[in-house]
PDB file of C-alpha atoms and ligand atoms in Angstrom:
ATOM      1  CA  MET A 951     -22.871 -34.850  28.238  1.00 66.00           C
ATOM      2  CA  ILE A 952     -19.876 -37.171  27.995  1.00 76.00           C
ATOM      3  CA  GLU A 953     -19.119 -38.971  31.214  1.00 88.00           C
ATOM      4  CA  GLU A 954     -15.707 -38.619  32.805  1.00 94.00           C
ATOM      5  CA  TYR A 955     -13.360 -41.551  33.259  1.00 97.00           C
ATOM      6  CA  VAL A 956     -13.731 -42.736  36.836  1.00 97.00           C
ATOM      7  CA  LYS A 957     -10.736 -43.599  38.983  1.00 97.00           C
ATOM      8  CA  GLN A 958     -10.897 -47.239  40.044  1.00 98.00           C
ATOM      9  CA  ASP A 959     -10.210 -48.240  43.639  1.00 98.00           C
ATOM     10  CA  TYR A 960      -7.416 -50.779  44.137  1.00 98.00           C
ATOM     11  CA  SER A 961      -7.019 -50.364  47.914  1.00 98.00           C
ATOM     12  CA  HIS A 962      -7.883 -54.069  48.315  1.00 98.00           C
ATOM     13  CA  LEU A 963      -4.297 -54.687  47.095  1.00 98.00           C
ATOM     14  CA  LEU A 964      -2.775 -53.116  50.229  1.00 98.00           C
ATOM     15  CA  GLY A 965      -0.938 -55.848  52.107  1.00 97.00           C
ATOM     16  CA  LEU A 966       0.041 -57.644  48.897  1.00 97.00           C
ATOM     17  CA  SER A 967       3.090 -59.793  49.607  1.00 96.00           C
ATOM     18  CA  GLY A 968       6.298 -58.335  48.199  1.00 97.00           C
ATOM     19  CA  PHE A 969       4.757 -54.848  47.779  1.00 98.00           C
ATOM     20  CA  SER A 970       4.899 -52.296  50.596  1.00 98.00           C
ATOM     21  CA  ASP A 971       1.768 -50.257  51.286  1.00 98.00           C
ATOM     22  CA  VAL A 972       3.809 -47.077  50.753  1.00 98.00           C
ATOM     23  CA  LEU A 973       4.847 -48.180  47.277  1.00 98.00           C
ATOM     24  CA  LEU A 974       1.293 -49.202  46.375  1.00 98.00           C
ATOM     25  CA  THR A 975      -0.254 -46.009  47.771  1.00 98.00           C
ATOM     26  CA  ASP A 976       2.213 -43.865  45.795  1.00 98.00           C
ATOM     27  CA  HIS A 977       1.481 -45.943  42.699  1.00 98.00           C
ATOM     28  CA  PHE A 978      -2.293 -45.435  43.141  1.00 98.00           C
ATOM     29  CA  SER A 979      -1.701 -41.654  43.378  1.00 98.00           C
ATOM     30  CA  LEU A 980       0.321 -41.739  40.187  1.00 98.00           C
ATOM     31  CA  TYR A 981      -2.500 -43.621  38.461  1.00 98.00           C
ATOM     32  CA  ASP A 982      -4.950 -41.019  39.768  1.00 98.00           C
ATOM     33  CA  GLY A 983      -2.929 -38.390  37.887  1.00 98.00           C
ATOM     34  CA  TYR A 984      -3.417 -40.266  34.600  1.00 98.00           C
ATOM     35  CA  VAL A 985      -7.186 -40.401  35.136  1.00 98.00           C
ATOM     36  CA  LYS A 986      -7.294 -36.657  35.919  1.00 98.00           C
ATOM     37  CA  ASN A 987      -5.139 -35.769  32.914  1.00 98.00           C
ATOM     38  CA  THR A 988      -7.129 -38.029  30.579  1.00 98.00           C
ATOM     39  CA  ASN A 989     -10.306 -36.241  31.652  1.00 97.00           C
ATOM     40  CA  ALA A 990      -8.665 -32.824  31.354  1.00 97.00           C
ATOM     41  CA  LEU A 991      -7.359 -33.564  27.845  1.00 97.00           C
ATOM     42  CA  SER A 992     -10.708 -35.040  26.750  1.00 96.00           C
ATOM     43  CA  GLU A 993     -12.348 -31.788  27.836  1.00 95.00           C
ATOM     44  CA  LEU A 994      -9.741 -29.677  26.023  1.00 95.00           C
ATOM     45  CA  LEU A 995     -10.189 -31.694  22.806  1.00 94.00           C
ATOM     46  CA  ARG A 996     -13.911 -30.899  22.931  1.00 93.00           C
ATOM     47  CA  SER A 997     -13.359 -27.190  23.514  1.00 93.00           C
ATOM     48  CA  GLU A 998     -10.287 -26.391  21.408  1.00 91.00           C
ATOM     49  CA  GLU A 999     -10.507 -25.708  17.691  1.00 91.00           C
ATOM     50  CA  PRO A1000      -9.180 -28.640  15.588  1.00 93.00           C
ATOM     51  CA  GLY A1001      -6.326 -27.855  13.215  1.00 92.00           C
ATOM     52  CA  THR A1002      -4.406 -25.546  15.530  1.00 94.00           C
ATOM     53  CA  PRO A1003      -0.916 -26.400  16.836  1.00 94.00           C
ATOM     54  CA  LYS A1004      -2.358 -26.412  20.369  1.00 94.00           C
ATOM     55  CA  TYR A1005      -5.030 -28.937  19.406  1.00 95.00           C
ATOM     56  CA  SER A1006      -2.412 -31.145  17.700  1.00 95.00           C
ATOM     57  CA  GLU A1007      -0.213 -31.210  20.781  1.00 95.00           C
ATOM     58  CA  ILE A1008      -3.165 -32.071  23.025  1.00 96.00           C
ATOM     59  CA  GLU A1009      -4.071 -34.854  20.586  1.00 95.00           C
ATOM     60  CA  ARG A1010      -0.509 -36.209  20.675  1.00 94.00           C
ATOM     61  CA  ARG A1011      -0.539 -36.158  24.461  1.00 96.00           C
ATOM     62  CA  PHE A1012      -3.941 -37.825  24.768  1.00 96.00           C
ATOM     63  CA  GLY A1013      -2.831 -41.376  23.863  1.00 96.00           C
ATOM     64  CA  TRP A1014       0.036 -41.199  26.327  1.00 97.00           C
ATOM     65  CA  GLU A1015      -2.192 -40.205  29.251  1.00 97.00           C
ATOM     66  CA  TRP A1016      -5.047 -42.535  28.257  1.00 97.00           C
ATOM     67  CA  ASN A1017      -2.720 -45.534  27.961  1.00 97.00           C
ATOM     68  CA  GLY A1018      -1.083 -44.539  31.256  1.00 98.00           C
ATOM     69  CA  MET A1019      -4.538 -44.733  32.825  1.00 98.00           C
ATOM     70  CA  ARG A1020      -5.707 -47.937  31.167  1.00 98.00           C
ATOM     71  CA  LEU A1021      -2.421 -49.869  31.489  1.00 98.00           C
ATOM     72  CA  HIS A1022      -2.400 -49.173  35.240  1.00 98.00           C
ATOM     73  CA  GLU A1023      -5.996 -50.448  35.482  1.00 98.00           C
ATOM     74  CA  LEU A1024      -5.016 -53.640  33.661  1.00 98.00           C
ATOM     75  CA  TYR A1025      -1.884 -53.992  35.813  1.00 98.00           C
ATOM     76  CA  PHE A1026      -3.610 -53.521  39.186  1.00 98.00           C
ATOM     77  CA  GLY A1027      -6.480 -55.643  37.877  1.00 98.00           C
ATOM     78  CA  ASN A1028      -4.162 -58.589  37.213  1.00 98.00           C
ATOM     79  CA  LEU A1029      -2.728 -58.558  40.762  1.00 98.00           C
ATOM     80  CA  SER A1030      -4.374 -60.171  43.772  1.00 97.00           C
ATOM     81  CA  LYS A1031      -3.700 -61.428  47.258  1.00 95.00           C
ATOM     82  CA  GLU A1032      -5.629 -64.554  46.283  1.00 89.00           C
ATOM     83  CA  HIS A1033      -2.806 -65.892  44.203  1.00 70.00           C
ATOM     84  CA  LYS A1034      -3.357 -69.208  42.515  1.00 79.00           C
ATOM     85  CA  GLU A1035      -1.270 -70.918  39.848  1.00 90.00           C
ATOM     86  CA  LEU A1036      -2.679 -70.944  36.349  1.00 96.00           C
ATOM     87  CA  GLY A1037      -4.476 -74.268  36.132  1.00 94.00           C
ATOM     88  CA  ALA A1038      -5.117 -76.447  33.099  1.00 96.00           C
ATOM     89  CA  GLY A1039      -7.500 -74.863  30.629  1.00 96.00           C
ATOM     90  CA  PRO A1040      -7.733 -72.915  27.375  1.00 97.00           C
ATOM     91  CA  LEU A1041      -5.394 -70.069  28.478  1.00 97.00           C
ATOM     92  CA  ARG A1042      -2.643 -72.420  29.616  1.00 97.00           C
ATOM     93  CA  GLU A1043      -3.022 -74.410  26.387  1.00 97.00           C
ATOM     94  CA  ALA A1044      -2.800 -71.209  24.322  1.00 97.00           C
ATOM     95  CA  ILE A1045       0.383 -70.172  26.187  1.00 98.00           C
ATOM     96  CA  GLU A1046       1.916 -73.599  25.588  1.00 97.00           C
ATOM     97  CA  GLN A1047       0.918 -73.525  21.933  1.00 96.00           C
ATOM     98  CA  SER A1048       2.355 -70.057  21.339  1.00 96.00           C
ATOM     99  CA  PHE A1049       5.577 -70.382  23.379  1.00 98.00           C
ATOM    100  CA  GLY A1050       6.314 -74.109  23.548  1.00 97.00           C
ATOM    101  CA  SER A1051       5.729 -74.396  27.306  1.00 98.00           C
ATOM    102  CA  PHE A1052       4.502 -72.327  30.240  1.00 98.00           C
ATOM    103  CA  ASP A1053       8.061 -72.034  31.561  1.00 98.00           C
ATOM    104  CA  ALA A1054       9.368 -70.856  28.181  1.00 98.00           C
ATOM    105  CA  TRP A1055       6.677 -68.166  28.150  1.00 98.00           C
ATOM    106  CA  LYS A1056       7.505 -67.144  31.733  1.00 98.00           C
ATOM    107  CA  LEU A1057      11.194 -66.861  30.890  1.00 98.00           C
ATOM    108  CA  ALA A1058      10.449 -64.762  27.799  1.00 98.00           C
ATOM    109  CA  PHE A1059       8.023 -62.477  29.675  1.00 98.00           C
ATOM    110  CA  SER A1060      10.490 -61.975  32.556  1.00 98.00           C
ATOM    111  CA  SER A1061      13.436 -61.404  30.224  1.00 98.00           C
ATOM    112  CA  ILE A1062      11.555 -58.737  28.304  1.00 98.00           C
ATOM    113  CA  GLY A1063      10.744 -57.153  31.674  1.00 98.00           C
ATOM    114  CA  LEU A1064      14.465 -56.952  32.390  1.00 98.00           C
ATOM    115  CA  MET A1065      15.217 -55.037  29.206  1.00 96.00           C
ATOM    116  CA  ARG A1066      16.868 -51.707  29.875  1.00 94.00           C
ATOM    117  CA  GLY A1067      14.516 -48.771  29.836  1.00 95.00           C
ATOM    118  CA  ILE A1068      11.119 -47.962  31.283  1.00 96.00           C
ATOM    119  CA  GLY A1069       7.823 -49.261  30.051  1.00 97.00           C
ATOM    120  CA  TRP A1070       5.481 -52.196  30.192  1.00 98.00           C
ATOM    121  CA  VAL A1071       5.466 -55.847  29.243  1.00 98.00           C
ATOM    122  CA  VAL A1072       2.172 -57.014  27.826  1.00 98.00           C
ATOM    123  CA  LEU A1073       0.990 -60.479  26.885  1.00 98.00           C
ATOM    124  CA  TYR A1074      -1.426 -59.928  24.032  1.00 98.00           C
ATOM    125  CA  GLN A1075      -3.886 -62.142  22.255  1.00 98.00           C
ATOM    126  CA  ASP A1076      -4.205 -61.365  18.565  1.00 97.00           C
ATOM    127  CA  VAL A1077      -7.906 -61.439  17.790  1.00 95.00           C
ATOM    128  CA  SER A1078      -7.449 -62.624  14.164  1.00 95.00           C
ATOM    129  CA  SER A1079      -4.910 -65.415  14.625  1.00 93.00           C
ATOM    130  CA  HIS A1080      -5.709 -66.089  18.329  1.00 91.00           C
ATOM    131  CA  ARG A1081      -1.938 -66.272  18.782  1.00 94.00           C
ATOM    132  CA  LEU A1082      -0.431 -64.976  22.031  1.00 98.00           C
ATOM    133  CA  ILE A1083       2.361 -62.420  21.630  1.00 98.00           C
ATOM    134  CA  ILE A1084       4.479 -60.540  24.176  1.00 98.00           C
ATOM    135  CA  SER A1085       5.185 -56.907  23.428  1.00 98.00           C
ATOM    136  CA  TRP A1086       7.417 -54.281  25.052  1.00 98.00           C
ATOM    137  CA  ILE A1087       5.555 -51.003  25.456  1.00 97.00           C
ATOM    138  CA  ASN A1088       7.902 -48.071  25.490  1.00 95.00           C
ATOM    139  CA  GLU A1089       6.642 -45.402  27.931  1.00 94.00           C
ATOM    140  CA  HIS A1090       2.858 -45.883  27.523  1.00 95.00           C
ATOM    141  CA  ASP A1091       2.287 -45.435  23.848  1.00 91.00           C
ATOM    142  CA  GLY A1092       4.842 -47.242  21.679  1.00 93.00           C
ATOM    143  CA  GLY A1093       4.649 -50.940  20.854  1.00 94.00           C
ATOM    144  CA  HIS A1094       0.949 -51.715  21.168  1.00 96.00           C
ATOM    145  CA  LEU A1095      -0.223 -54.402  18.760  1.00 97.00           C
ATOM    146  CA  ALA A1096      -3.200 -53.249  16.703  1.00 97.00           C
ATOM    147  CA  GLY A1097      -6.137 -55.631  16.899  1.00 96.00           C
ATOM    148  CA  ALA A1098      -4.731 -57.497  19.890  1.00 98.00           C
ATOM    149  CA  VAL A1099      -6.189 -57.679  23.403  1.00 98.00           C
ATOM    150  CA  PRO A1100      -3.946 -57.174  26.452  1.00 98.00           C
ATOM    151  CA  LEU A1101      -4.214 -60.213  28.729  1.00 98.00           C
ATOM    152  CA  LEU A1102      -1.438 -59.689  31.274  1.00 98.00           C
ATOM    153  CA  VAL A1103       0.250 -56.367  31.978  1.00 98.00           C
ATOM    154  CA  MET A1104       3.424 -55.759  33.999  1.00 98.00           C
ATOM    155  CA  ASP A1105       4.652 -52.283  34.924  1.00 98.00           C
ATOM    156  CA  VAL A1106       8.435 -51.927  34.752  1.00 98.00           C
ATOM    157  CA  PHE A1107       8.681 -48.202  35.327  1.00 98.00           C
ATOM    158  CA  GLU A1108      11.032 -47.592  38.259  1.00 97.00           C
ATOM    159  CA  HIS A1109       8.192 -46.256  40.434  1.00 98.00           C
ATOM    160  CA  ALA A1110       6.673 -49.770  40.346  1.00 98.00           C
ATOM    161  CA  TYR A1111       9.561 -51.298  42.325  1.00 98.00           C
ATOM    162  CA  LEU A1112      12.453 -48.956  43.188  1.00 98.00           C
ATOM    163  CA  ARG A1113      11.206 -48.115  46.709  1.00 98.00           C
ATOM    164  CA  ASP A1114      10.998 -51.792  47.695  1.00 98.00           C
ATOM    165  CA  TYR A1115      13.673 -53.416  45.536  1.00 98.00           C
ATOM    166  CA  GLY A1116      16.182 -50.725  44.596  1.00 98.00           C
ATOM    167  CA  PHE A1117      17.667 -51.708  41.248  1.00 96.00           C
ATOM    168  CA  LYS A1118      16.811 -55.403  41.725  1.00 97.00           C
ATOM    169  CA  ARG A1119      14.116 -55.445  39.093  1.00 98.00           C
ATOM    170  CA  VAL A1120      14.477 -59.206  38.825  1.00 98.00           C
ATOM    171  CA  ASP A1121      13.203 -59.608  42.418  1.00 98.00           C
ATOM    172  CA  TYR A1122      10.248 -57.335  41.719  1.00 98.00           C
ATOM    173  CA  ILE A1123       9.379 -59.437  38.664  1.00 98.00           C
ATOM    174  CA  GLY A1124       9.509 -62.531  40.892  1.00 97.00           C
ATOM    175  CA  SER A1125       7.011 -60.914  43.293  1.00 97.00           C
ATOM    176  CA  PHE A1126       4.823 -59.845  40.392  1.00 98.00           C
ATOM    177  CA  PHE A1127       4.600 -63.473  39.244  1.00 97.00           C
ATOM    178  CA  GLU A1128       3.757 -64.559  42.806  1.00 96.00           C
ATOM    179  CA  ASN A1129       0.750 -62.224  42.789  1.00 97.00           C
ATOM    180  CA  ILE A1130      -0.724 -62.652  39.316  1.00 97.00           C
ATOM    181  CA  TYR A1131      -4.486 -62.883  39.463  1.00 97.00           C
ATOM    182  CA  TRP A1132      -4.894 -65.522  36.758  1.00 97.00           C
ATOM    183  CA  LYS A1133      -8.680 -65.448  37.082  1.00 96.00           C
ATOM    184  CA  ALA A1134      -8.629 -61.863  35.752  1.00 97.00           C
ATOM    185  CA  VAL A1135      -6.230 -62.821  32.954  1.00 98.00           C
ATOM    186  CA  GLU A1136      -8.470 -65.761  31.985  1.00 97.00           C
ATOM    187  CA  ALA A1137     -11.473 -63.412  31.906  1.00 97.00           C
ATOM    188  CA  ARG A1138      -9.662 -61.224  29.306  1.00 98.00           C
ATOM    189  CA  PHE A1139      -8.759 -64.230  27.169  1.00 97.00           C
ATOM    190  CA  ILE A1140     -10.977 -65.136  24.217  1.00 90.00           C
ATOM    191  CA  ALA A1141     -11.182 -68.933  24.235  1.00 86.00           C
TER     192      ALA A1141
HETATM  193 FE1  LIG B 701       3.093 -47.417  37.056  1.00 76.16          FE
END
């Protein structure tokens, strides 16, 4: 018996500065939908006959739902009310090495977040070169870097900010930076 993916609880984020509880609660419900659909598609892939058009379409859909689930877990997981600046250490050094300085990285990450369109901004660590790379993820499934580990994930779908910020995505990105849980990001990093 294959176990189902379990919805994670992020209610500890309610009260996060710069994020209304209504926005966060709606966002948690949206995430819940990805978990449900990932489980439903996993079940269908086990019961449907491979090679049929139906199976192919379920297969195509699976990565979109699964990434929608996992990217939200990484995103909520790298937010916290216990905000602290990223201190000196291997992650900060790796950022400085890959981007020149912490501020240059921050500017690049924010600027990519302001690109037109919906998606995600992900700071990756390439496992082979150990280099840090920022990638724009279109929707949930385009732009992932094979063999790289996501360290920091930022949601720039409109549902992540529109209710609180309108079209001022730049202000939302500012609040996101204020709430990054660097301890979680450091835990994902391979020193
Ligand atoms: Fe989202």
